[in-house]
mmCIF file of C-alpha atoms in Angstrom:
data_model
loop_
_atom_site.group_PDB
_atom_site.id
_atom_site.type_symbol
_atom_site.label_atom_id
_atom_site.label_comp_id
_atom_site.label_asym_id
_atom_site.label_seq_id
_atom_site.Cartn_x
_atom_site.Cartn_y
_atom_site.Cartn_z
ATOM 1 C CA MET B 86 125.850 74.765 177.284
ATOM 2 C CA PHE B 87 122.857 73.103 177.693
ATOM 3 C CA ASN B 88 121.963 69.479 179.462
ATOM 4 C CA LYS B 89 119.421 67.630 178.090
ATOM 5 C CA GLU B 90 119.232 65.586 181.429
ATOM 6 C CA LYS B 91 119.562 68.378 184.150
ATOM 7 C CA LYS B 92 117.052 70.507 182.160
ATOM 8 C CA PHE B 93 119.619 74.293 182.300
ATOM 9 C CA VAL B 94 120.909 76.371 179.658
ATOM 10 C CA PHE B 95 124.349 78.404 180.671
ATOM 11 C CA VAL B 96 124.791 81.485 178.116
ATOM 12 C CA HIS B 97 128.572 82.407 177.754
ATOM 13 C CA ASN B 98 128.609 86.819 177.460
ATOM 14 C CA PRO B 99 132.258 87.254 176.925
ATOM 15 C CA LYS B 100 134.282 88.211 179.206
ATOM 16 C CA CYS B 101 132.180 87.327 181.852
ATOM 17 C CA ALA B 102 133.210 84.390 183.981
ATOM 18 C CA GLY B 103 131.971 81.889 180.775
ATOM 19 C CA THR B 104 134.938 79.576 180.742
ATOM 20 C CA SER B 105 135.032 79.354 184.871
ATOM 21 C CA ILE B 106 131.536 78.266 185.072
ATOM 22 C CA LYS B 107 131.326 75.943 182.292
ATOM 23 C CA ASN B 108 134.197 73.946 183.679
ATOM 24 C CA ALA B 109 132.934 74.015 186.717
ATOM 25 C CA ILE B 110 129.762 72.578 186.238
ATOM 26 C CA SER B 111 131.070 70.458 183.226
ATOM 27 C CA GLU B 112 134.451 68.783 185.714
ATOM 28 C CA HIS B 113 131.007 68.032 188.562
ATOM 29 C CA LEU B 114 129.069 66.797 186.699
ATOM 30 C CA GLY B 115 131.190 64.881 184.663
ATOM 31 C CA LEU B 116 130.108 66.460 181.918
ATOM 32 C CA ASP B 117 132.496 65.779 178.432
ATOM 33 C CA GLU B 118 132.287 69.478 176.559
ATOM 34 C CA ASN B 119 133.594 68.354 174.224
ATOM 35 C CA GLN B 120 130.718 65.327 173.408
ATOM 36 C CA HIS B 121 127.975 67.663 174.328
ATOM 37 C CA ASN B 122 129.251 69.413 171.588
ATOM 38 C CA ASN B 123 129.976 66.941 168.636
ATOM 39 C CA GLU B 124 126.055 65.820 169.803
ATOM 40 C CA ASN B 125 124.315 69.431 168.706
ATOM 41 C CA ARG B 126 126.054 70.021 164.456
ATOM 42 C CA PHE B 127 125.215 73.857 165.642
ATOM 43 C CA TYR B 128 126.987 74.102 168.426
ATOM 44 C CA ARG B 129 130.020 75.705 166.796
ATOM 45 C CA ASN B 130 130.375 79.603 168.358
ATOM 46 C CA PRO B 131 130.369 78.802 172.275
ATOM 47 C CA HIS B 132 128.695 82.498 172.658
ATOM 48 C CA LEU B 133 125.437 81.346 171.775
ATOM 49 C CA THR B 134 122.408 83.262 172.139
ATOM 50 C CA LEU B 135 119.159 82.050 174.102
ATOM 51 C CA ASN B 136 117.702 82.482 170.947
ATOM 52 C CA GLN B 137 119.929 80.328 169.077
ATOM 53 C CA TYR B 138 119.493 77.648 171.544
ATOM 54 C CA ASN B 139 116.054 77.926 171.384
ATOM 55 C CA TYR B 140 116.143 77.331 167.648
ATOM 56 C CA TYR B 141 117.983 74.980 167.352
ATOM 57 C CA ILE B 142 117.681 72.582 170.598
ATOM 58 C CA ASP B 143 113.958 70.519 169.974
ATOM 59 C CA ASP B 144 112.668 70.495 173.797
ATOM 60 C CA ASP B 145 110.392 74.020 175.334
ATOM 61 C CA LEU B 146 112.912 75.862 176.684
ATOM 62 C CA ASN B 147 110.952 76.637 179.127
ATOM 63 C CA ASP B 148 111.159 73.190 180.593
ATOM 64 C CA TYR B 149 114.586 74.605 181.490
ATOM 65 C CA PHE B 150 116.806 76.550 184.020
ATOM 66 C CA LYS B 151 117.911 78.996 181.761
ATOM 67 C CA PHE B 152 121.299 81.357 183.404
ATOM 68 C CA ILE B 153 123.970 83.350 182.187
ATOM 69 C CA SER B 154 126.173 86.116 183.742
ATOM 70 C CA THR B 155 126.704 89.366 183.345
ATOM 71 C CA ARG B 156 129.690 92.034 184.383
ATOM 72 C CA ASN B 157 129.734 95.175 184.368
ATOM 73 C CA PRO B 158 129.574 96.817 180.673
ATOM 74 C CA TRP B 159 132.522 99.245 181.412
ATOM 75 C CA ASP B 160 134.861 96.371 183.174
ATOM 76 C CA ARG B 161 133.826 94.110 180.729
ATOM 77 C CA MET B 162 134.471 95.842 177.307
ATOM 78 C CA VAL B 163 138.819 97.021 178.453
ATOM 79 C CA SER B 164 138.779 92.482 179.129
ATOM 80 C CA LEU B 165 137.773 91.965 176.404
ATOM 81 C CA HIS B 166 139.675 94.017 174.450
ATOM 82 C CA HIS B 167 142.951 93.469 176.240
ATOM 83 C CA HIS B 168 141.401 89.184 175.663
ATOM 84 C CA ARG B 169 141.601 90.343 172.606
ATOM 85 C CA VAL B 170 145.611 91.901 172.390
ATOM 86 C CA LEU B 171 146.374 89.429 174.170
ATOM 87 C CA ASN B 172 144.947 85.896 171.643
ATOM 88 C CA ALA B 173 143.369 87.097 168.447
ATOM 89 C CA ASN B 174 146.611 89.588 167.825
ATOM 90 C CA HIS B 175 144.176 92.291 167.698
ATOM 91 C CA LYS B 176 146.159 95.792 166.934
ATOM 92 C CA ARG B 177 142.967 98.679 167.094
ATOM 93 C CA PRO B 178 143.751 100.457 169.665
ATOM 94 C CA PHE B 179 140.304 100.345 172.518
ATOM 95 C CA GLY B 180 138.445 103.809 171.867
ATOM 96 C CA LEU B 181 138.767 102.373 168.119
ATOM 97 C CA MET B 182 136.764 98.974 169.339
ATOM 98 C CA CYS B 183 134.463 100.871 171.595
ATOM 99 C CA ARG B 184 133.099 103.400 168.282
ATOM 100 C CA VAL B 185 132.999 100.562 166.188
ATOM 101 C CA GLY B 186 129.508 99.831 165.666
ATOM 102 C CA GLN B 187 130.214 95.760 166.087
ATOM 103 C CA LEU B 188 129.219 94.961 169.926
ATOM 104 C CA LYS B 189 125.722 95.270 170.000
ATOM 105 C CA TYR B 190 125.642 91.556 169.757
ATOM 106 C CA LEU B 191 127.405 91.563 173.427
ATOM 107 C CA THR B 192 124.629 92.712 175.514
ATOM 108 C CA PHE B 193 122.622 91.658 177.502
ATOM 109 C CA SER B 194 119.801 91.799 175.372
ATOM 110 C CA ASN B 195 121.176 89.980 172.329
ATOM 111 C CA LEU B 196 122.727 87.397 174.676
ATOM 112 C CA ALA B 197 119.028 86.125 176.843
ATOM 113 C CA SER B 198 116.405 87.032 174.606
ATOM 114 C CA ILE B 199 114.564 85.054 172.342
ATOM 115 C CA ASN B 200 111.825 86.590 169.965
ATOM 116 C CA GLY B 201 112.788 90.019 171.742
ATOM 117 C CA GLU B 202 111.805 88.844 174.839
ATOM 118 C CA ILE B 203 114.140 88.550 177.744
ATOM 119 C CA CYS B 204 114.687 85.013 179.538
ATOM 120 C CA MET B 205 116.523 84.350 181.262
ATOM 121 C CA ASP B 206 114.886 82.260 184.929
ATOM 122 C CA PHE B 207 118.571 84.303 186.697
ATOM 123 C CA VAL B 208 121.361 85.932 186.425
ATOM 124 C CA ILE B 209 124.936 85.715 187.942
ATOM 125 C CA LYS B 210 126.817 88.463 188.923
ATOM 126 C CA PHE B 211 130.046 88.935 188.306
ATOM 127 C CA GLU B 212 130.784 91.008 191.165
ATOM 128 C CA ASN B 213 129.323 88.238 193.547
ATOM 129 C CA LEU B 214 130.721 85.416 191.370
ATOM 130 C CA GLN B 215 130.445 82.523 193.790
ATOM 131 C CA GLU B 216 127.391 82.752 195.759
ATOM 132 C CA ASP B 217 125.363 83.294 192.449
ATOM 133 C CA PHE B 218 127.023 80.947 191.476
ATOM 134 C CA ASP B 219 125.672 78.410 194.025
ATOM 135 C CA LYS B 220 122.236 79.093 193.699
ATOM 136 C CA ALA B 221 122.315 78.444 190.548
ATOM 137 C CA MET B 222 123.900 75.700 190.600
ATOM 138 C CA LYS B 223 121.084 74.197 193.641
ATOM 139 C CA LYS B 224 118.463 75.326 191.165
ATOM 140 C CA ILE B 225 119.680 72.704 189.056
ATOM 141 C CA GLY B 226 119.673 70.294 191.792
ATOM 142 C CA VAL B 227 123.924 70.590 192.521
ATOM 143 C CA ASN B 228 123.683 70.950 196.469
ATOM 144 C CA ASN B 229 127.395 71.090 197.445
ATOM 145 C CA PRO B 230 128.333 73.866 193.888
ATOM 146 C CA PRO B 231 131.837 73.184 193.835
ATOM 147 C CA LYS B 232 134.135 76.742 194.269
ATOM 148 C CA LEU B 233 135.101 78.544 190.685
ATOM 149 C CA LYS B 234 138.781 78.302 189.045
ATOM 150 C CA LYS B 235 139.932 81.891 187.417
ATOM 151 C CA PHE B 236 140.850 81.171 184.580
ATOM 152 C CA ASP B 237 141.811 84.290 182.823
ATOM 153 C CA HIS B 238 142.884 83.703 178.689
ATOM 154 C CA GLY B 239 145.886 85.538 179.805
ATOM 155 C CA ASN B 240 144.404 88.611 180.644
ATOM 156 C CA ASN B 241 146.089 89.283 184.315
ATOM 157 C CA ARG B 242 145.542 93.245 183.867
ATOM 158 C CA ARG B 243 146.129 95.270 187.479
ATOM 159 C CA LYS B 244 145.140 98.402 186.145
ATOM 160 C CA ASP B 245 141.595 100.477 186.833
ATOM 161 C CA TYR B 246 139.228 99.312 183.842
ATOM 162 C CA ARG B 247 137.698 103.363 184.385
ATOM 163 C CA SER B 248 141.855 105.137 183.363
ATOM 164 C CA CYS B 249 141.719 103.167 180.353
ATOM 165 C CA TYR B 250 138.915 105.446 179.450
ATOM 166 C CA THR B 251 138.008 108.946 177.712
ATOM 167 C CA LYS B 252 134.834 110.486 178.609
ATOM 168 C CA GLU B 253 133.553 109.834 174.799
ATOM 169 C CA THR B 254 134.656 105.765 174.736
ATOM 170 C CA LYS B 255 132.672 106.032 178.424
ATOM 171 C CA GLU B 256 129.237 107.359 176.680
ATOM 172 C CA MET B 257 129.818 104.764 173.705
ATOM 173 C CA ILE B 258 130.205 101.965 175.742
ATOM 174 C CA GLY B 259 127.610 104.046 178.595
ATOM 175 C CA ASP B 260 124.800 104.707 174.878
ATOM 176 C CA MET B 261 125.253 100.734 173.663
ATOM 177 C CA PHE B 262 125.263 99.165 176.780
ATOM 178 C CA ALA B 263 121.799 101.309 179.176
ATOM 179 C CA GLU B 264 119.677 98.333 178.827
ATOM 180 C CA GLU B 265 121.538 95.904 180.989
ATOM 181 C CA ILE B 266 123.587 99.149 183.045
ATOM 182 C CA LYS B 267 119.812 100.299 183.627
ATOM 183 C CA ARG B 268 118.723 96.259 184.656
ATOM 184 C CA PHE B 269 121.480 96.151 186.727
ATOM 185 C CA ASN B 270 122.769 98.706 188.610
ATOM 186 C CA TYR B 271 126.168 99.305 187.376
ATOM 187 C CA LYS B 272 128.081 102.110 187.748
ATOM 188 C CA PHE B 273 130.925 104.153 185.838
#
């Protein structure tokens, strides 16, 4: 999501409250996300990387406030799997999803970089969601940020993510997301 008037780019990191964030911004600022999507024909994927925004937006992104949300990768991958099972008729077991190299596109460095260099001005941590969202909104001139509404895509799981892992799958996700685990001090 981006806005030329407020000069911001929000990179929607899957399963990190991105839908709640985009909906709150759109409602509060009176933005019609569909209008935003139609005027930018490249915008078919709600999860564009910062590098993709940089390529498609005519302006210099150095003039924009760039932010993203992040979440503990082990928790996030369980949430992603539950989402896929419930909404995409995904039949692949969790362990197999962890083994497939297709998850690399979800790494922070892939989503938050321009030409290999991380270029975010702010990161909203899922674990501090409302507080960090409020800070990001103040950076774009919204002094009374709205309260975020939970939008869970029907993914109303109750069990602790740790119970979904084996030693092997824990290590696979730990290795794949090692950079952000270190950067944001995430623990299993």
